[in-house]
Short mmCIF file of C-alpha atoms in Angstrom, two decimals:
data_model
loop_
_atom_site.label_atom_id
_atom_site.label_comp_id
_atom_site.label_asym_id
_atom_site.label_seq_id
_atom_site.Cartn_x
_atom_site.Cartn_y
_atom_site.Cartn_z
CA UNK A 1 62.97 -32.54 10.89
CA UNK A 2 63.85 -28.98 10.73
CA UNK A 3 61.32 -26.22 11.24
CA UNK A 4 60.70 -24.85 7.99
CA UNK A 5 60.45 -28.42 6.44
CA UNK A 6 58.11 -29.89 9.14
CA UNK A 7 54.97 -27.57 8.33
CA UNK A 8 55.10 -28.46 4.23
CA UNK A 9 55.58 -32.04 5.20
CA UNK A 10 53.28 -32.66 7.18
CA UNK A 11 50.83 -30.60 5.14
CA UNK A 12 51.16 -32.48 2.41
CA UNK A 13 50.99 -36.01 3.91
CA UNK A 14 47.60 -34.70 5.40
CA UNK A 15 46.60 -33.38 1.59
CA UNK A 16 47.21 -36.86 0.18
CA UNK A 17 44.88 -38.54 2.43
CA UNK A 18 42.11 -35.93 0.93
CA UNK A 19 40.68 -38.06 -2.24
CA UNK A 20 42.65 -41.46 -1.95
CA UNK A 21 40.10 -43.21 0.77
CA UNK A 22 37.60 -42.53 -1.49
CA UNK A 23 38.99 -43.22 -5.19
CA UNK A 24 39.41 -46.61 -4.20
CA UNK A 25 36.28 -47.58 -3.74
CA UNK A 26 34.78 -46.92 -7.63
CA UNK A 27 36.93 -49.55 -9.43
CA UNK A 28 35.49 -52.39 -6.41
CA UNK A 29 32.19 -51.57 -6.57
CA UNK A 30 31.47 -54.52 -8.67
CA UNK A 31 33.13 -57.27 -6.41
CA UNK A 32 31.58 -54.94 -3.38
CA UNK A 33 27.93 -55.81 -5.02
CA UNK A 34 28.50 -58.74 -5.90
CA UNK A 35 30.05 -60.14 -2.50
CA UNK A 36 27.73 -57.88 -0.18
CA UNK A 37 24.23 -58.31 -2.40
CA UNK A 38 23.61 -54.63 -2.57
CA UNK A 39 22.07 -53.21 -5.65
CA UNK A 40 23.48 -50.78 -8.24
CA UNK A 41 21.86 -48.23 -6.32
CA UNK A 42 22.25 -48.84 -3.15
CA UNK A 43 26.18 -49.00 -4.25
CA UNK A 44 26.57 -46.25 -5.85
CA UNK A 45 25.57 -44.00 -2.21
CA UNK A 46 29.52 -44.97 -1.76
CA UNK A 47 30.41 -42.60 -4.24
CA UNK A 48 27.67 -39.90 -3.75
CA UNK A 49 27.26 -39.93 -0.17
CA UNK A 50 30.66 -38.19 0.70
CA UNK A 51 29.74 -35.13 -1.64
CA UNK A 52 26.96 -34.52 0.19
CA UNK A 53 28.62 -35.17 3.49
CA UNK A 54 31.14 -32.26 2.42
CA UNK A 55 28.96 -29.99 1.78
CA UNK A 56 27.49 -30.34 5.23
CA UNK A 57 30.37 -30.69 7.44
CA UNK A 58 31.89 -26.94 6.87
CA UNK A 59 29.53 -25.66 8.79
CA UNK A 60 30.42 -27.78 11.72
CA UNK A 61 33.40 -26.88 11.60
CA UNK A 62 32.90 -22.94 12.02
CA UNK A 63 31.23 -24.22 14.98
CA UNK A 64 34.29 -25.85 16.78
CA UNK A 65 37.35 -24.03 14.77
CA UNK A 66 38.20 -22.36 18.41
CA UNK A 67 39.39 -25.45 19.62
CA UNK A 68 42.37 -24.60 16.98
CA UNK A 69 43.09 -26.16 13.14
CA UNK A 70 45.88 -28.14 14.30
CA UNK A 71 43.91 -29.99 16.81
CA UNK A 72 41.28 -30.69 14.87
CA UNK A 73 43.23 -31.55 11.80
CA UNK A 74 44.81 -34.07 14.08
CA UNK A 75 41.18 -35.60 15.11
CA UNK A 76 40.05 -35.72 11.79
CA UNK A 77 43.11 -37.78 10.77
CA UNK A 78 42.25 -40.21 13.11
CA UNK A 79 38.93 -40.66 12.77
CA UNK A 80 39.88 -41.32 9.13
CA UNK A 81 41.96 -43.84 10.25
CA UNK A 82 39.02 -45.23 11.98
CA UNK A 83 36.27 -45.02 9.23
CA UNK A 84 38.80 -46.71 6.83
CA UNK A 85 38.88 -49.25 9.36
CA UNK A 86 35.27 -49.42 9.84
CA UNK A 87 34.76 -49.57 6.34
CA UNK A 88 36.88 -52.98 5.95
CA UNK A 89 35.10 -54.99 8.68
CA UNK A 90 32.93 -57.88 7.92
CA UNK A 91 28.99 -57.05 6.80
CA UNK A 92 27.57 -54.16 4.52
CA UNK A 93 26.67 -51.92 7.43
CA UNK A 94 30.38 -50.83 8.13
CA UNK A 95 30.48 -49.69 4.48
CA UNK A 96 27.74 -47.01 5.54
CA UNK A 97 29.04 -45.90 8.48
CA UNK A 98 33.00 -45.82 7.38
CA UNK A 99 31.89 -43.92 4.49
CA UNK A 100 30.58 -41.52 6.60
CA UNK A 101 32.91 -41.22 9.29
CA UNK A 102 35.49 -40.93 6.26
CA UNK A 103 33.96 -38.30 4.52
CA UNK A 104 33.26 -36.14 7.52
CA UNK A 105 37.29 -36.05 8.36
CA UNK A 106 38.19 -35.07 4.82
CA UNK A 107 35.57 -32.23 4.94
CA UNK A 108 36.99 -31.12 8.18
CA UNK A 109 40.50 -31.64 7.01
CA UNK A 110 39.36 -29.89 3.19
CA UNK A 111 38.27 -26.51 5.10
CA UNK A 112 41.02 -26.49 7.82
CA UNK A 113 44.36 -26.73 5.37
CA UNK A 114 43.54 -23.49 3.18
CA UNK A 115 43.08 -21.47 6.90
CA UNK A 116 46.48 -23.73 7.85
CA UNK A 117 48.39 -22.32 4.98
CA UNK A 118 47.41 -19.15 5.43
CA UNK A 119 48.47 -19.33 9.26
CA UNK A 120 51.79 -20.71 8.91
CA UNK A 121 52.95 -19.92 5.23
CA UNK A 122 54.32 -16.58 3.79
CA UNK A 123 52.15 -15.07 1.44
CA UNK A 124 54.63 -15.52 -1.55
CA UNK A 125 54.52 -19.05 -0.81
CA UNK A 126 51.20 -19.88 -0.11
CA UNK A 127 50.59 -21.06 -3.86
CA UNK A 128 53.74 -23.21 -3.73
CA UNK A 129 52.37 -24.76 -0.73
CA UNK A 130 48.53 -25.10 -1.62
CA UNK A 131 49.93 -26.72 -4.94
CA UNK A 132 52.34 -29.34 -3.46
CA UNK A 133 49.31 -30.39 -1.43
CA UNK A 134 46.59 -30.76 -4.34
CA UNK A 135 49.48 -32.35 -6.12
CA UNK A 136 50.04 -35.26 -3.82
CA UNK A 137 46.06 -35.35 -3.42
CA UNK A 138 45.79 -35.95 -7.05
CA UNK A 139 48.77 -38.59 -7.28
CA UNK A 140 47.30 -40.31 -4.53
CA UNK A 141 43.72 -40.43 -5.85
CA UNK A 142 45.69 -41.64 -9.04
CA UNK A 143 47.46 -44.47 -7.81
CA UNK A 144 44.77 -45.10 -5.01
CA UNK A 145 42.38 -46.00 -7.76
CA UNK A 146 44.84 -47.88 -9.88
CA UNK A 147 46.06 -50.30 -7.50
CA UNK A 148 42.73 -50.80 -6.03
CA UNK A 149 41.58 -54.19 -7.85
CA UNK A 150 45.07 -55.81 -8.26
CA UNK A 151 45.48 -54.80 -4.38
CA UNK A 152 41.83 -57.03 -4.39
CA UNK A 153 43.08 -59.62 -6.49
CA UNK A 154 46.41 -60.72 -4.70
CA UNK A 155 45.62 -59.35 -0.81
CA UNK A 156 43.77 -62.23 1.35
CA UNK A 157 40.53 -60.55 2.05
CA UNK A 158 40.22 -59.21 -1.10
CA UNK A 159 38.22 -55.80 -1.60
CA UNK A 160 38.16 -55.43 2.28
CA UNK A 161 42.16 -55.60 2.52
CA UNK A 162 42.45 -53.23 -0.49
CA UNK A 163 39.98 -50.45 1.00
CA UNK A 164 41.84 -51.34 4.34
CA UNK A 165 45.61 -50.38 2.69
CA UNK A 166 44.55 -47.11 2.77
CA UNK A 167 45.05 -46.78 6.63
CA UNK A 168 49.06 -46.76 5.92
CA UNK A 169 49.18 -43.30 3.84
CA UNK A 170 46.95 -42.27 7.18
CA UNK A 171 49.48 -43.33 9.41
CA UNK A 172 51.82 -41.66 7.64
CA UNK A 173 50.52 -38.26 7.85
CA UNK A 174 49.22 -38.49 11.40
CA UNK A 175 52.98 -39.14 12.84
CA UNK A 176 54.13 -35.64 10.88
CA UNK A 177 51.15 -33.90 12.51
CA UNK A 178 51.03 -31.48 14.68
CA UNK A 179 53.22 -29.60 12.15
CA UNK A 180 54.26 -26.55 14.11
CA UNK A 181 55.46 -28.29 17.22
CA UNK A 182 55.64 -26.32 20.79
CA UNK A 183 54.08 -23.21 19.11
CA UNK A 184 50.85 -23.67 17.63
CA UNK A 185 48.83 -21.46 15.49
CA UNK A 186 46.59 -19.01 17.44
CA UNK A 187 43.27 -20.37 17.74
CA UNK A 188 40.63 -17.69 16.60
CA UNK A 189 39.35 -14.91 19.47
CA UNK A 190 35.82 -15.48 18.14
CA UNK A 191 33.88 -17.29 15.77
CA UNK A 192 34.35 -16.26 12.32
CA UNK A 193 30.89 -16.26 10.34
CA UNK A 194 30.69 -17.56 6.31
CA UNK A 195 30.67 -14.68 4.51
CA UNK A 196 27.41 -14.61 2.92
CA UNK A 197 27.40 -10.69 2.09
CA UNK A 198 30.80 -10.58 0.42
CA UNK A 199 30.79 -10.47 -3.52
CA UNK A 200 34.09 -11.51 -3.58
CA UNK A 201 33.11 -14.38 -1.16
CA UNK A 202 30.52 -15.40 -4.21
CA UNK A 203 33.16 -15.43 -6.75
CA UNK A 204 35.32 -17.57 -5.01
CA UNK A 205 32.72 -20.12 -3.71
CA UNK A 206 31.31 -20.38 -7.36
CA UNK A 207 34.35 -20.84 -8.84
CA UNK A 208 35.21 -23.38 -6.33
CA UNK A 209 31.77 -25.13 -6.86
CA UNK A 210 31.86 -24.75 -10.63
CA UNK A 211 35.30 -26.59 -11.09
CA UNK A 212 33.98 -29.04 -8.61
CA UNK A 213 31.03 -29.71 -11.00
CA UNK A 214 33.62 -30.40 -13.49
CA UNK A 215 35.55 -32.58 -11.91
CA UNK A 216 33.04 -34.48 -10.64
CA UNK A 217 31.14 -35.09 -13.42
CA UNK A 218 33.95 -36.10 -15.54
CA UNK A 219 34.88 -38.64 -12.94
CA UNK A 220 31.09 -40.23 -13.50
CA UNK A 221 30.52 -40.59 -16.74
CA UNK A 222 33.83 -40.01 -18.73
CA UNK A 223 34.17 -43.55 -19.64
CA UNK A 224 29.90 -43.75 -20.31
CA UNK A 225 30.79 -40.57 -22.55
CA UNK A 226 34.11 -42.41 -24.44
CA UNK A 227 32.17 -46.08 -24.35
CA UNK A 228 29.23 -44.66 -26.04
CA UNK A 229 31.01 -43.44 -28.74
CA UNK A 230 32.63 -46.94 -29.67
CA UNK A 231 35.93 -46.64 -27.31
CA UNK A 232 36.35 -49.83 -24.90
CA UNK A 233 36.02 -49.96 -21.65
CA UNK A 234 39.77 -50.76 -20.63
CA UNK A 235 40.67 -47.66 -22.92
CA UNK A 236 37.64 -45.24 -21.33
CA UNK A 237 39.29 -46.39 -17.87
CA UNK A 238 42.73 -45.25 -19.10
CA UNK A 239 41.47 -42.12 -20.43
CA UNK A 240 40.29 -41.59 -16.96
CA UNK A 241 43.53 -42.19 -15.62
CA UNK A 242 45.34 -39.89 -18.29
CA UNK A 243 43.10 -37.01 -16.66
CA UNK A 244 43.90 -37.36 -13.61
CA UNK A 245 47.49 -37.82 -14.42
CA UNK A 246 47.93 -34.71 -16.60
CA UNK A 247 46.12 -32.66 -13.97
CA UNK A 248 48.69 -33.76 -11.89
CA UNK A 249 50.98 -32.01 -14.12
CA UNK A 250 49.12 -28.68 -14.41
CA UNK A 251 48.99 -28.62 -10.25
CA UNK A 252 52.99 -29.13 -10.12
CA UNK A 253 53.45 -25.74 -12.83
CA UNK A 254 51.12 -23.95 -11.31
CA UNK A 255 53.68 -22.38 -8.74
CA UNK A 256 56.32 -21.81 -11.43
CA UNK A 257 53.45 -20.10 -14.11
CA UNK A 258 51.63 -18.44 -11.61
CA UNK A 259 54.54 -16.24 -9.72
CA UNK A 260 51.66 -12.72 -9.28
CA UNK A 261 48.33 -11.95 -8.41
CA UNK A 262 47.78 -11.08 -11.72
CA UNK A 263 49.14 -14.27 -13.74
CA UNK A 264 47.05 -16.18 -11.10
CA UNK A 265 43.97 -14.91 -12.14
CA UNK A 266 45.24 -14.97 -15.84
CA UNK A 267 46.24 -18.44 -15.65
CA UNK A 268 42.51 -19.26 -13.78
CA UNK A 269 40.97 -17.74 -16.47
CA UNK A 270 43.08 -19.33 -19.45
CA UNK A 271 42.70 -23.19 -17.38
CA UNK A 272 38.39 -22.51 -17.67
CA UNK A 273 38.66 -21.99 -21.11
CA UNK A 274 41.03 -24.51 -21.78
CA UNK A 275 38.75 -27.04 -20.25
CA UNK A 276 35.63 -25.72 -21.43
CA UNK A 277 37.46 -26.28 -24.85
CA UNK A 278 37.71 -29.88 -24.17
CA UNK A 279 33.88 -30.47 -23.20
CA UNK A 280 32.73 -28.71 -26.28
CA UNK A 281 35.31 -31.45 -28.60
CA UNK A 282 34.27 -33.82 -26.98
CA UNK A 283 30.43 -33.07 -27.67
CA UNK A 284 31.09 -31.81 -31.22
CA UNK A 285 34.22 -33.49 -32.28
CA UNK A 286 34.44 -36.91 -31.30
CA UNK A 287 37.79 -37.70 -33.38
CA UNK A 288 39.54 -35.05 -31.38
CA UNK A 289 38.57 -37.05 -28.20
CA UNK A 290 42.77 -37.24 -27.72
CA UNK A 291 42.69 -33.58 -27.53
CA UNK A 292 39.97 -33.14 -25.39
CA UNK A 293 41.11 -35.48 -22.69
CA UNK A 294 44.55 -33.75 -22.58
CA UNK A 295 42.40 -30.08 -22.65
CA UNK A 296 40.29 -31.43 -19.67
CA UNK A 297 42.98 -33.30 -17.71
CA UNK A 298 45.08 -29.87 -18.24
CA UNK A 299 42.57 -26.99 -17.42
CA UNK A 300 40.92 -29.57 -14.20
CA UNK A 301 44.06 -29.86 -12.10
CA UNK A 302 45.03 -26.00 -12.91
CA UNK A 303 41.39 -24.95 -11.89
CA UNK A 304 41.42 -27.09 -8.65
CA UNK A 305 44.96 -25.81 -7.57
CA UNK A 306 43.64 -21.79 -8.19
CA UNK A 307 40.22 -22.78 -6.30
CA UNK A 308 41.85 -24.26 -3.32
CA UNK A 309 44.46 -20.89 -3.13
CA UNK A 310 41.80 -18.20 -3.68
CA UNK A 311 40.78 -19.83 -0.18
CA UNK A 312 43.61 -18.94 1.64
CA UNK A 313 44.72 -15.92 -0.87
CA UNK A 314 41.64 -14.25 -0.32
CA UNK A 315 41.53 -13.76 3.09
CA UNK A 316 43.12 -11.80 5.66
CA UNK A 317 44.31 -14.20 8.21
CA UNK A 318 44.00 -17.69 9.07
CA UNK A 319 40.89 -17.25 10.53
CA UNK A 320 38.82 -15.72 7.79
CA UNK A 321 40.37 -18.23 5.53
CA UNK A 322 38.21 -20.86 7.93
CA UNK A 323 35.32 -18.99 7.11
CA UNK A 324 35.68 -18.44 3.39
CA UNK A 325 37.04 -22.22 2.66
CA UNK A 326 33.75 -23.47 4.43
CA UNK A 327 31.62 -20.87 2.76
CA UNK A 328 33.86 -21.73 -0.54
CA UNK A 329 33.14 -25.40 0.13
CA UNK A 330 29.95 -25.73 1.46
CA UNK A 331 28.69 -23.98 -2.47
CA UNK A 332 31.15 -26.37 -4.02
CA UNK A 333 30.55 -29.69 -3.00
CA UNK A 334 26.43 -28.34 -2.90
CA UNK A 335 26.96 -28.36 -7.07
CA UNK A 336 29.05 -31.24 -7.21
CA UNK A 337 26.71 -33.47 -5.90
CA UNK A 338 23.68 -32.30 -7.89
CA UNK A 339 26.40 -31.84 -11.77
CA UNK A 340 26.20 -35.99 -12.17
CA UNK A 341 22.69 -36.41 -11.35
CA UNK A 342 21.49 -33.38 -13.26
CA UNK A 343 23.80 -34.39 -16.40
CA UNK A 344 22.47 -38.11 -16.12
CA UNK A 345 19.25 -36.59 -16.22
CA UNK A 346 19.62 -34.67 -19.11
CA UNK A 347 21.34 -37.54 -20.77
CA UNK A 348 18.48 -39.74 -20.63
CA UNK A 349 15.81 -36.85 -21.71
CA UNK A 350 17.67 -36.57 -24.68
CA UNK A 351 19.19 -39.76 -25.43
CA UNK A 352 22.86 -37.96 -26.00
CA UNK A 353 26.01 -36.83 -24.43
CA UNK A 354 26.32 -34.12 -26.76
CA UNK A 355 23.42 -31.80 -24.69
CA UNK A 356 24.89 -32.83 -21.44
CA UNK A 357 28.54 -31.72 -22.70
CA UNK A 358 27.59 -28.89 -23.98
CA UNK A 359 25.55 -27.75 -20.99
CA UNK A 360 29.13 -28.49 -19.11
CA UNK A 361 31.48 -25.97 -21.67
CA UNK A 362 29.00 -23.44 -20.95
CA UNK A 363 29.10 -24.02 -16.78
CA UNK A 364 32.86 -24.01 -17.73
CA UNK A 365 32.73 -20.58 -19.62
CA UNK A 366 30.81 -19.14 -16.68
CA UNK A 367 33.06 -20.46 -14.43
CA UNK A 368 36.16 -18.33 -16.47
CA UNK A 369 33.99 -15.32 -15.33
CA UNK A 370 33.65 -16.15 -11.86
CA UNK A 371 37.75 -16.72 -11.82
CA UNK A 372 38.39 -13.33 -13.05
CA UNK A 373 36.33 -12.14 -10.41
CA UNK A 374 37.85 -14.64 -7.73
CA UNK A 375 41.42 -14.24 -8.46
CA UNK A 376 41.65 -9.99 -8.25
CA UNK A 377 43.93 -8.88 -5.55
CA UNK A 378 41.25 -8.00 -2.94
CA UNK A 379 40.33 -9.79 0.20
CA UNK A 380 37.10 -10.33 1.70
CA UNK A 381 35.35 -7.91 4.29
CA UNK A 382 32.79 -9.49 6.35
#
């Protein structure tokens, strides 16, 4: 593999495994109760846990980023690898732990790639390259979750084997890592601090955090939204799907719209207000529910492709980005974790969706703000 394609590849096969271990694991949550006993509750810690985990991990990794990204980029792929593995074995403990274990790698692998691409990619490229990661993220989460229960229904061992199959896209990316060969990046001369004092720093962490929130809390109670106003499950589920898919589609353009500082922060702008757009039809306007899927699905994947970049964008050099993608991160997955809760919670208070949505177009409107702020062509000065 030639020099200048080995660092992309092997980027991107480490980007895919980012969301896919963990997508799986929503649409076998019934046959994982039902075989393992656990309750509703106790089940659904497989899908909230790992926020949390993320939001704790950055931190950690501030504290051993000397060691050098590539290295530990490399670990954290294989104890992936390992908690996937962990998380198939027989017994409900392993779910636990794997989780875990799982969810720690990504959030060492989710702060390390922005400082990675900053490192090793040109500046005119690092957009390009941030977006071809998200991109195969997304499509991965996509499929992950779509194969998940027909994986279940045909594999012997059933839900274990298909939570297991995600160990070969792991594979895959650890034998095109270490990406830059005899000549690794240089490790950091000190450690970097999170950038607590930098406005800039706040921008981009609350952008991050508020696009998270959206994301997140679309992927919990989308279908409960669509259901409770009369659409069937199979066709929620799809409508799902069609989100994730079309954000897909906004991350791949994002390189070829967003060619200048300026149209970056334009286009992070125009994405907030396109999916703030969608939350307030689908609050207000449930016939437009069409619309608002394709506004959400759109303005999502464009958002999470300019949160990731401001990461790396924002920064000076490879080591700063460490320090703002864990700061950036650490606020992020902080308000992802508490946007379902708190939106369940208001959705019970008040007996509707339509308070909950509209609470979300207005976190969405803020977060148009926050991008203006995040995407100007500044970097950040500890």
């Amino acid at each position: 593999m030639s020099g200048a394609v080995r660092p992309v590849t092997g980027i991107v096969l480490a980007g895919a495994t980012l969301r896919a271990p963990l997508t799986c694991v929503g649409p076998l949550v019934p046959a994982i109760a039902h075989d393992t006993g656990l309750s509703a509750a106790t089940a659904g810690l497989l899908t909230a846990l790992p926020l949390l985990i993320f939001a704790a991990v950055p931190a950690v990794v501030l504290h051993t980023v000397h060691r050098g990204a590539e290295q530990l980029v490399r670990l954290a792929l294989a104890a992936l690898l390992l908690g996937i593995v962990l998380r198939s074995m027989p017994g409900s403990s392993g779910l636990f732990a794997g989780t875990v274990v799982i969810a720690a790698a990504i959030g060492y692998a989710n702060v390390l790639l922005p400082a990675i691409v900053r490192g090793t990619v040109p500046a005119a490229r690092i957009m390009t390259v941030t977006a071809g990661y998200i991109a195969a993220m997304t499509a991965a989460a996509a499929v992950s979750s779509g194969i998940a229960v027909p994986l279940a229904e045909n594999l012997p061992g059933g839900w274990r084997s298909a939570l297991a199959a995600g160990t070969l896209l792991v594979i895959a990316a650890l034998r095109a890592w270490p990406i830059t060969g005899s000549a690794p990046m240089p490790r950091p001369a000190a450690r970097v601090p999170m950038p607590w004092s930098s406005a800039l720093a706040w921008q981009v962490s609350i952008f991050m955090g508020l696009q998270a929130l959206g994301f997140y809390t679309t992927l919990a109670w989308l279908p409960s939204v669509l259901h409770d106003n009369g659409i069937s499950p199979r066709a929620a589920g799809f409508a799902l799907f069609a989100v994730q898919i079309l954000g897909l589609a906004a991350i791949n353009a994002m390189p070829w719209l967003a060619r200048t500082v300026s149209a970056k922060r334009r286009l992070a702008v125009a994405a907030s207000a396109v999916e703030a757009t969608g939350f307030l039809l689908l609050a207000l306007a449930p016939g437009a529910t069409p619309l608002a899927i394709g506004l959400l699905g759109i303005g999502s994947g464009a958002c999470l492709a300019s949160a990731m970049a401001f990461q790396s964008e924002r920064a000076t050099d490879a080591g700063d980005a460490t320090a703002l993608a864990a700061m950036a991160q650490t606020v992020g997955f902080a308000l992802a974790a508490l946007g379902p809760v708190l939106l369940g919670v208001l959705r019970d208070h008040t007996r509707s969706w339509g308070p909950a949505l509209l609470a979300l177009a207005a976190a969405t409107a803020l977060q148009a703000f926050t991008a203006a702020g995040a995407g100007r062509h500044e970097t950040v000065r500890h």
